[in-house]
Amino acid sequence: MTDILNALVVFANFVLVPGASYGAQLALGALGITLVYAVLRFSNFAHGDTMAFGAMVTVLATWALQGVGVSIAPLPTALLALPAGIVATAAFVLATDRLVYRFHRRQHSQPVIFVIVSVGVMFVMNGVVRFIIGPDDQSFADGARFLVTAGDFKRMTGLAEGLAIKASTLLTLVVAVVVVIALFWFLQKTRTGKAMRAYSDNEDLALLSGVDPDRVVMIAWLLVAALATIAGTLYGLDKTFKPFTYFQLILPMFAAAIVGGIGSPVGAIVGGFVIAYSEVTVTYAYKRVLGHLLPDSLAPDSLVQLLGTEYKFAVSFVILVVVLLVRPTGILRGKVI
Amino acid sequence: MSPTWRGPILFAVMAAVLTGVGMTQSWSVALGIVNLCLISSIMALGVNIQWGYAGLFNVGTVGFAAVGGVAAVLVSAQPVREAWATGGAGLFLAFLAVAATVVAILLIRARIGRGRKRNLAVAAAALIGYFLARLAFDPAVDRIEAIDPALSGYLGGLGLPIVLAWPIGGLMAAGVAWLIGKVALGLRSDYLAIATLGISEIIVFIAKNEDWLTRGVKNVTGLPRPVPYEIDLQQADWFVARAASFGLDPMEASSIFVKLAYAGLFAVVLLALLWLSERALNSPWGRMMRAIRDNEEAAEAMGKDVTRRRLHAFVIGSAVCGIGGAMLTTLDGQFTPGTYNPLRFTFLIWVMVIVGGSGNNWGSVLGGFLIWFVWVEAEPVGRWLMDVLTSGMGEDNALRTHLLDSAAYMRMVLMGLILLLALRFSPKGLLPEKMRIGHRA
């Protein structure tokens, strides 16, 4: 019995808990991608770098706050700095919309032109972020590190294996839930949210009923800026802030959005967790779990790892391809593409 | 400027600028830039075949360039016989397992009709095949990587002349492109973009991590050259005498000679590809590709197999990118997987195609030269600009040092701005696609 419990604890420690926070971060990122897709109708390649930009401003604001001694321990100071990041990112994306995307919207450029435009925006944001903060790892996490440490857990339960829960994991989940509830309340209940959904469903009909397209687009960018900044900051708090990793996140985030059904907010959340858990379970080495479950004579010598950790992006890609082949509209039937 | 003269004039300006670099800085620097311009132009030609002819959005150029680089290693590195002896059989068994799995999946697809049962059977076959392959593969890889890791730890290549890697790199890239195209070309353009982005990331990760094949981030150095070594030239009497007759120092002359030799080889490939691309564009095939690009429904109604034709353009364009990748590794003389950055090898090539003029092969070549030149020169110019702007500050001012250190990243911003401005103010590029009378207004 204790063997099974030990195996479960190891599994929870290395798969369930980290997967939950990674899934929440991917879900928030995929929500931003899905919103752009639903309202502006293109795949935004600049989303990863938007996250990096938002997180960067938050990091700078956090350092400033830490510098003057502000602290909300045990919570990380970054939470206080978050609004600054959101405001700066909102200003940046609204400016790009005004200077860049609006022109192509008026021209009725093809979706693929918008994608190329977003590549241009990605270049600019990428350069700006590296120009300001450099390409290296930056640390800005403070406050409590762990809710439960492995040692505490072992003492409390008497098991051989420990379960550690990082404070950032709980924070990620709580913030993600709050953000998602707020977003859904906004989309379902408010007049603006309903206008957005109408515009996304049928642009012509929405225009006919007096929906102001410029306003819808503006609100969508504001939401995207907020989501990207929050997701980027949570990812940075949980792992570390490094500009290049945000570019690499676009593949799993796109995979999450498409797996869930692009254009569907619920789908983005489901997709985020599907991708995160697939990546973690496939790249996790099961040696210790099996060591507890199997009799000693059968205990594995190798790591029992399905795929090296370096290939986790391959997992999201394979899932993406399988979904595209088997069910092109995603699990939750997003927009028909 | 009349359209007929636009191209020659712009190329002449480009040549003048490069000559200017040669006269003011050094000929060695100018030729170094020219060599990379030539390779960039080849990759831009490849992207143009996909985007300009067929409207396919491929953002996996970096992956195809890496495939070309791997080809250079496989073709020309010296074989590590010990590795073959201990690991060859295991790898062969793993290969057999993969081949058997593919056959099994094809059989399942032929025998069982569409539906859940078929999907489950395919998934089961793939899973079993994967484990069987790993069973043979893992121990073989461990043995290969254990052999003298500081120097080899990989299989090596065939020890053939590196120029052979160029066509082989093209063929390998074509194979990879065929696989992706089969899956993704029926879908909307955004999906193709995401699929190519994904596959290129995976290829680069394979190159970085499969040490038995590529030595990974330990890099394969000392690949053979298609041109003589500087040191040999400096010791050859005829060369020293010839350099003296031009009034050149043998050191500088040898460097210039080697770079010129590379430039000659690259130029031959570029001209051959350009000639073929022009022939293709002006053939019935090219007309059909443009028809599909401009109006898919109409082309389909005329009985054209749109997906199949797109696959052609995708495979051919990717092959050209693979050739460019193999040439790049040849020029470097080493394979360094860590340097395959998508911003540099995918998105920069895209800027070249858009700025040069998509759909126009000459435009892609011009874009390749121009954008590479700007990319190379942006860094020193940015640094100089920052130096001037911050010259009022103290020598060890923190802001000044930060700005000077970060100036290099301004070229990202610059490239993004060039792309955005081109799309807005000159979407047809510097050398617009030639419009044929009667086709489109």
mmCIF file of C-alpha atoms in Angstrom, chain B residues 237-394:
data_model
loop_
_atom_site.group_PDB
_atom_site.id
_atom_site.type_symbol
_atom_site.label_atom_id
_atom_site.label_comp_id
_atom_site.label_asym_id
_atom_site.label_seq_id
_atom_site.Cartn_x
_atom_site.Cartn_y
_atom_site.Cartn_z
ATOM 1 C CA ASP B 237 55.786 29.818 -54.826
ATOM 2 C CA TRP B 238 53.613 30.490 -57.853
ATOM 3 C CA PHE B 239 50.976 32.072 -55.638
ATOM 4 C CA VAL B 240 53.388 34.292 -53.742
ATOM 5 C CA ALA B 241 54.930 35.416 -57.020
ATOM 6 C CA ARG B 242 51.533 36.131 -58.528
ATOM 7 C CA ALA B 243 50.399 38.065 -55.430
ATOM 8 C CA ALA B 244 53.582 40.141 -55.551
ATOM 9 C CA SER B 245 52.908 40.988 -59.174
ATOM 10 C CA PHE B 246 49.582 42.516 -58.037
ATOM 11 C CA GLY B 247 51.411 44.285 -55.255
ATOM 12 C CA LEU B 248 49.601 42.265 -52.563
ATOM 13 C CA ASP B 249 50.804 40.783 -49.327
ATOM 14 C CA PRO B 250 50.584 36.914 -49.577
ATOM 15 C CA MET B 251 48.446 36.669 -46.418
ATOM 16 C CA GLU B 252 45.822 39.054 -47.692
ATOM 17 C CA ALA B 253 46.020 37.657 -51.213
ATOM 18 C CA SER B 254 45.392 34.094 -50.014
ATOM 19 C CA SER B 255 42.341 35.165 -48.019
ATOM 20 C CA ILE B 256 40.969 37.032 -51.017
ATOM 21 C CA PHE B 257 41.721 34.130 -53.330
ATOM 22 C CA VAL B 258 39.878 31.608 -51.110
ATOM 23 C CA LYS B 259 36.878 33.869 -50.772
ATOM 24 C CA LEU B 260 36.828 34.490 -54.498
ATOM 25 C CA ALA B 261 36.924 30.755 -55.130
ATOM 26 C CA TYR B 262 33.954 30.256 -52.822
ATOM 27 C CA ALA B 263 32.140 33.152 -54.459
ATOM 28 C CA GLY B 264 32.741 31.574 -57.861
ATOM 29 C CA LEU B 265 31.310 28.228 -56.788
ATOM 30 C CA PHE B 266 28.320 29.826 -55.095
ATOM 31 C CA ALA B 267 27.673 32.096 -58.045
ATOM 32 C CA VAL B 268 27.599 29.112 -60.395
ATOM 33 C CA VAL B 269 24.970 27.413 -58.211
ATOM 34 C CA LEU B 270 22.967 30.625 -57.855
ATOM 35 C CA LEU B 271 22.980 31.293 -61.590
ATOM 36 C CA ALA B 272 21.997 27.715 -62.369
ATOM 37 C CA LEU B 273 19.118 27.845 -59.886
ATOM 38 C CA LEU B 274 18.082 31.268 -61.100
ATOM 39 C CA TRP B 275 18.044 30.050 -64.695
ATOM 40 C CA LEU B 276 15.973 27.017 -63.731
ATOM 41 C CA SER B 277 13.601 29.157 -61.650
ATOM 42 C CA GLU B 278 13.072 31.566 -64.512
ATOM 43 C CA ARG B 279 12.450 28.678 -66.910
ATOM 44 C CA ALA B 280 9.955 27.163 -64.472
ATOM 45 C CA LEU B 281 8.175 30.455 -63.878
ATOM 46 C CA ASN B 282 7.709 31.067 -67.601
ATOM 47 C CA SER B 283 6.644 27.533 -68.400
ATOM 48 C CA PRO B 284 3.092 26.197 -68.435
ATOM 49 C CA TRP B 285 3.877 24.845 -64.970
ATOM 50 C CA GLY B 286 4.669 28.352 -63.714
ATOM 51 C CA ARG B 287 1.498 29.757 -65.252
ATOM 52 C CA MET B 288 -0.498 27.039 -63.562
ATOM 53 C CA MET B 289 1.136 27.730 -60.173
ATOM 54 C CA ARG B 290 0.300 31.426 -60.440
ATOM 55 C CA ALA B 291 -3.233 30.610 -61.481
ATOM 56 C CA ILE B 292 -3.631 28.433 -58.404
ATOM 57 C CA ARG B 293 -2.092 31.107 -56.205
ATOM 58 C CA ASP B 294 -4.330 33.860 -57.530
ATOM 59 C CA ASN B 295 -7.585 31.980 -57.697
ATOM 60 C CA GLU B 296 -7.663 28.584 -56.171
ATOM 61 C CA GLU B 297 -11.320 27.884 -56.894
ATOM 62 C CA ALA B 298 -11.027 28.770 -60.558
ATOM 63 C CA ALA B 299 -7.930 26.627 -60.963
ATOM 64 C CA GLU B 300 -9.670 23.755 -59.256
ATOM 65 C CA ALA B 301 -12.679 24.179 -61.496
ATOM 66 C CA MET B 302 -10.345 23.933 -64.488
ATOM 67 C CA GLY B 303 -9.347 20.499 -63.259
ATOM 68 C CA LYS B 304 -6.042 21.329 -61.612
ATOM 69 C CA ASP B 305 -5.100 19.178 -58.651
ATOM 70 C CA VAL B 306 -4.359 22.089 -56.328
ATOM 71 C CA THR B 307 -2.949 20.193 -53.355
ATOM 72 C CA ARG B 308 -0.652 18.102 -55.533
ATOM 73 C CA ARG B 309 0.701 21.133 -57.370
ATOM 74 C CA ARG B 310 1.322 22.928 -54.117
ATOM 75 C CA LEU B 311 3.237 19.927 -52.921
ATOM 76 C CA HIS B 312 5.503 20.289 -55.970
ATOM 77 C CA ALA B 313 6.267 23.906 -55.233
ATOM 78 C CA PHE B 314 6.751 23.180 -51.548
ATOM 79 C CA VAL B 315 9.167 20.304 -52.149
ATOM 80 C CA ILE B 316 11.182 22.150 -54.813
ATOM 81 C CA GLY B 317 11.440 25.330 -52.758
ATOM 82 C CA SER B 318 12.505 23.413 -49.664
ATOM 83 C CA ALA B 319 15.127 21.547 -51.685
ATOM 84 C CA VAL B 320 16.611 24.864 -52.770
ATOM 85 C CA CYS B 321 16.728 25.980 -49.118
ATOM 86 C CA GLY B 322 18.449 22.684 -48.268
ATOM 87 C CA ILE B 323 21.088 23.329 -50.944
ATOM 88 C CA GLY B 324 21.652 26.760 -49.447
ATOM 89 C CA GLY B 325 22.003 25.222 -45.977
ATOM 90 C CA ALA B 326 24.620 22.730 -47.179
ATOM 91 C CA MET B 327 26.543 25.544 -48.865
ATOM 92 C CA LEU B 328 26.473 27.591 -45.685
ATOM 93 C CA THR B 329 27.973 24.738 -43.693
ATOM 94 C CA THR B 330 30.582 24.326 -46.418
ATOM 95 C CA LEU B 331 31.534 27.969 -46.166
ATOM 96 C CA ASP B 332 31.786 27.775 -42.368
ATOM 97 C CA GLY B 333 33.803 24.569 -42.575
ATOM 98 C CA GLN B 334 31.952 23.348 -39.511
ATOM 99 C CA PHE B 335 28.486 22.281 -38.430
ATOM 100 C CA THR B 336 27.241 24.213 -35.408
ATOM 101 C CA PRO B 337 23.646 23.303 -34.568
ATOM 102 C CA GLY B 338 23.488 25.947 -31.844
ATOM 103 C CA THR B 339 23.568 28.713 -34.428
ATOM 104 C CA TYR B 340 20.344 27.757 -36.216
ATOM 105 C CA ASN B 341 18.177 30.602 -35.020
ATOM 106 C CA PRO B 342 14.777 31.012 -36.695
ATOM 107 C CA LEU B 343 15.000 34.791 -36.638
ATOM 108 C CA ARG B 344 18.189 34.698 -38.633
ATOM 109 C CA PHE B 345 17.495 31.794 -40.982
ATOM 110 C CA THR B 346 13.750 31.894 -41.475
ATOM 111 C CA PHE B 347 12.338 35.315 -40.872
ATOM 112 C CA LEU B 348 15.296 37.203 -42.291
ATOM 113 C CA ILE B 349 14.941 35.218 -45.531
ATOM 114 C CA TRP B 350 11.295 36.215 -45.570
ATOM 115 C CA VAL B 351 12.226 39.879 -45.309
ATOM 116 C CA MET B 352 14.511 39.356 -48.317
ATOM 117 C CA VAL B 353 11.727 37.864 -50.426
ATOM 118 C CA ILE B 354 9.129 40.490 -49.496
ATOM 119 C CA VAL B 355 11.459 43.446 -49.899
ATOM 120 C CA GLY B 356 12.959 42.109 -53.120
ATOM 121 C CA GLY B 357 9.575 41.460 -54.695
ATOM 122 C CA SER B 358 7.706 38.216 -54.210
ATOM 123 C CA GLY B 359 7.050 36.315 -57.401
ATOM 124 C CA ASN B 360 10.111 37.783 -59.082
ATOM 125 C CA ASN B 361 13.239 35.613 -58.976
ATOM 126 C CA TRP B 362 15.560 38.514 -59.680
ATOM 127 C CA GLY B 363 13.810 40.371 -56.889
ATOM 128 C CA SER B 364 14.602 37.566 -54.450
ATOM 129 C CA VAL B 365 18.259 37.655 -55.445
ATOM 130 C CA LEU B 366 18.359 41.437 -55.043
ATOM 131 C CA GLY B 367 16.551 41.115 -51.692
ATOM 132 C CA GLY B 368 19.068 38.510 -50.575
ATOM 133 C CA PHE B 369 21.970 40.831 -51.333
ATOM 134 C CA LEU B 370 20.389 43.988 -49.986
ATOM 135 C CA ILE B 371 18.962 42.622 -46.745
ATOM 136 C CA TRP B 372 22.057 40.607 -45.897
ATOM 137 C CA PHE B 373 24.131 43.698 -46.448
ATOM 138 C CA VAL B 374 21.874 45.800 -44.221
ATOM 139 C CA TRP B 375 21.848 43.043 -41.584
ATOM 140 C CA VAL B 376 25.639 42.891 -41.520
ATOM 141 C CA GLU B 377 26.180 46.622 -41.553
ATOM 142 C CA ALA B 378 23.406 47.458 -39.098
ATOM 143 C CA GLU B 379 25.474 46.347 -36.146
ATOM 144 C CA PRO B 380 28.546 48.566 -36.622
ATOM 145 C CA VAL B 381 26.360 51.444 -37.750
ATOM 146 C CA GLY B 382 24.075 50.984 -34.725
ATOM 147 C CA ARG B 383 27.064 50.892 -32.422
ATOM 148 C CA TRP B 384 28.521 53.997 -33.992
ATOM 149 C CA LEU B 385 25.159 55.763 -33.748
ATOM 150 C CA MET B 386 24.825 54.864 -30.072
ATOM 151 C CA ASP B 387 28.371 55.998 -29.493
ATOM 152 C CA VAL B 388 27.620 59.369 -31.019
ATOM 153 C CA LEU B 389 24.276 59.732 -29.248
ATOM 154 C CA THR B 390 25.701 58.912 -25.840
ATOM 155 C CA SER B 391 29.010 60.692 -26.283
ATOM 156 C CA GLY B 392 27.866 63.375 -23.859
ATOM 157 C CA MET B 393 27.803 60.847 -21.041
ATOM 158 C CA GLY B 394 30.792 59.748 -19.013
#
